[in-house]
Amino acid sequence: MIQWFIRIVIYDICISTIAEVLGVSRFVALFIFLGILLALGGVGYVLRNKMSSQADDL
């Protein structure tokens, strides 16, 4: 439960920072934040698949 609250606070800080820096509403900042998370997840997925296929070649 405590971890959940900590995550919410961290996400809120990130979204608030994006909103202030870019000068957009919190709703738009939320979608920007979700897009960043999606992009990082995609890059991690591709890198993991690339590294696992290189391990198979050894």
C-alpha angles and dihedrals in degrees: 000000000000091000089054092055091047091053091049091052092048092048090047091052091050093048092046091050092050090048093051097043096047095034095233132129121273090250092058090043089054091057091046089051092048090049091052091050091048092050092049090048091050093049090049091050093051093046092049092051092046093050093046092051090050090052089054090055092058 
